[in-house]
């Protein structure tokens, strides 16, 4: 059973470019969560999605960030016009609607 | 919105000793989670506590929940070096995390 798969593991972007982070949940899981983790800090909730729907995006910055979880394919976290402050580890987690969450290995984004 | 506070944030202890990590949360939370994270790695689910008075144990780790006090504890018994990691508690449906407790166990 494959766990939550995130890719890429490491992503380097120059300021102003776009970053696309992918998350394939555990097979059969229809709930996906995205978190951001800065060095030496905890995880900050960004967005919670179910298939084709955004349930809660209260942790997402209002500009430049978007997320989707289409009927087919992985969930995508998209960051447009990246800035240095976007450098962080981005974790995706999935669940079947219950608990606990299964976390992916994260994507470490570096903006140069 | 739920706020989760852990203490201590850093803990260095000797092997064989016992210690407790505390997790306070600000508002009613249906459930409380404990996770472990090794440096550069993902999060591993340790415990899910669902009700007042819940106590769960796995090896040298034991977690408890007091919903009236809005407090959860993670107790480490006779620590060993392999338990060195960062431990997070989290609550609420969105899984709101505390800042984590960086535990370093000295051989």
PDB file of C-alpha atoms in Angstrom, chain A residues 9 33 35 37 39-45 48 56 58 91 97-101 103-106 108, chain B residues 1 10 31 33 35 37 39-45 48 50 88 93-100 102:
ATOM      1  CA  UNK A   9      10.913  16.216  -2.956  1.00  0.00           C
ATOM      2  CA  UNK A  33      -4.732  18.673   3.756  1.00  0.00           C
ATOM      3  CA  UNK A  35       0.559  22.360   5.609  1.00  0.00           C
ATOM      4  CA  UNK A  37       6.535  24.187   7.899  1.00  0.00           C
ATOM      5  CA  UNK A  39      12.582  25.641   9.831  1.00  0.00           C
ATOM      6  CA  UNK A  40      12.436  24.876  13.554  1.00  0.00           C
ATOM      7  CA  UNK A  41       8.680  25.480  13.645  1.00  0.00           C
ATOM      8  CA  UNK A  42       5.470  23.495  13.712  1.00  0.00           C
ATOM      9  CA  UNK A  43       3.176  22.844  10.823  1.00  0.00           C
ATOM     10  CA  UNK A  44       0.771  25.556   9.821  1.00  0.00           C
ATOM     11  CA  UNK A  45      -2.547  24.526   8.299  1.00  0.00           C
ATOM     12  CA  UNK A  48      -8.391  21.226   3.431  1.00  0.00           C
ATOM     13  CA  UNK A  56     -11.488  25.166   4.326  1.00  0.00           C
ATOM     14  CA  UNK A  58      -8.579  29.727   6.015  1.00  0.00           C
ATOM     15  CA  UNK A  91       3.468  18.725   3.626  1.00  0.00           C
ATOM     16  CA  UNK A  97     -12.556  11.082   6.333  1.00  0.00           C
ATOM     17  CA  UNK A  98     -11.560   9.702   9.681  1.00  0.00           C
ATOM     18  CA  UNK A  99      -8.330   9.702  11.614  1.00  0.00           C
ATOM     19  CA  UNK A 100      -5.414   9.724  11.787  1.00  0.00           C
ATOM     20  CA  UNK A 101      -3.859  11.674   8.977  1.00  0.00           C
ATOM     21  CA  UNK A 103       1.539  12.489   5.912  1.00  0.00           C
ATOM     22  CA  UNK A 104       3.716  12.567   2.829  1.00  0.00           C
ATOM     23  CA  UNK A 105       7.454  13.203   2.939  1.00  0.00           C
ATOM     24  CA  UNK A 106       7.018  16.822   1.974  1.00  0.00           C
ATOM     25  CA  UNK A 108      11.098  21.416   0.229  1.00  0.00           C
TER      26      UNK A 108
ATOM     27  CA  UNK B   1      -9.720  29.421  16.331  1.00  0.00           C
ATOM     28  CA  UNK B  10      13.276  22.085  24.009  1.00  0.00           C
ATOM     29  CA  UNK B  31      -9.745  15.020  19.394  1.00  0.00           C
ATOM     30  CA  UNK B  33      -3.190  13.973  18.233  1.00  0.00           C
ATOM     31  CA  UNK B  35       2.999  13.062  16.136  1.00  0.00           C
ATOM     32  CA  UNK B  37       9.008  14.023  13.385  1.00  0.00           C
ATOM     33  CA  UNK B  39      14.895  15.766  11.229  1.00  0.00           C
ATOM     34  CA  UNK B  40      14.159  16.197   7.537  1.00  0.00           C
ATOM     35  CA  UNK B  41      11.425  13.589   7.652  1.00  0.00           C
ATOM     36  CA  UNK B  42       7.684  13.445   7.573  1.00  0.00           C
ATOM     37  CA  UNK B  43       5.322  13.120  10.530  1.00  0.00           C
ATOM     38  CA  UNK B  44       4.498   9.796  12.103  1.00  0.00           C
ATOM     39  CA  UNK B  45       1.206   9.430  13.921  1.00  0.00           C
ATOM     40  CA  UNK B  48      -5.142   9.818  18.693  1.00  0.00           C
ATOM     41  CA  UNK B  50     -10.818  10.908  21.429  1.00  0.00           C
ATOM     42  CA  UNK B  88       3.950  17.656  18.072  1.00  0.00           C
ATOM     43  CA  UNK B  93     -10.567  18.712  12.641  1.00  0.00           C
ATOM     44  CA  UNK B  94      -8.063  20.746  10.634  1.00  0.00           C
ATOM     45  CA  UNK B  95      -5.256  19.434  12.785  1.00  0.00           C
ATOM     46  CA  UNK B  96      -3.893  22.641  14.295  1.00  0.00           C
ATOM     47  CA  UNK B  97      -0.356  21.978  15.471  1.00  0.00           C
ATOM     48  CA  UNK B  98       1.631  23.190  18.425  1.00  0.00           C
ATOM     49  CA  UNK B  99       5.186  24.391  17.828  1.00  0.00           C
ATOM     50  CA  UNK B 100       6.648  21.072  18.831  1.00  0.00           C
ATOM     51  CA  UNK B 102      12.488  19.076  20.421  1.00  0.00           C
TER      52      UNK B 102
END
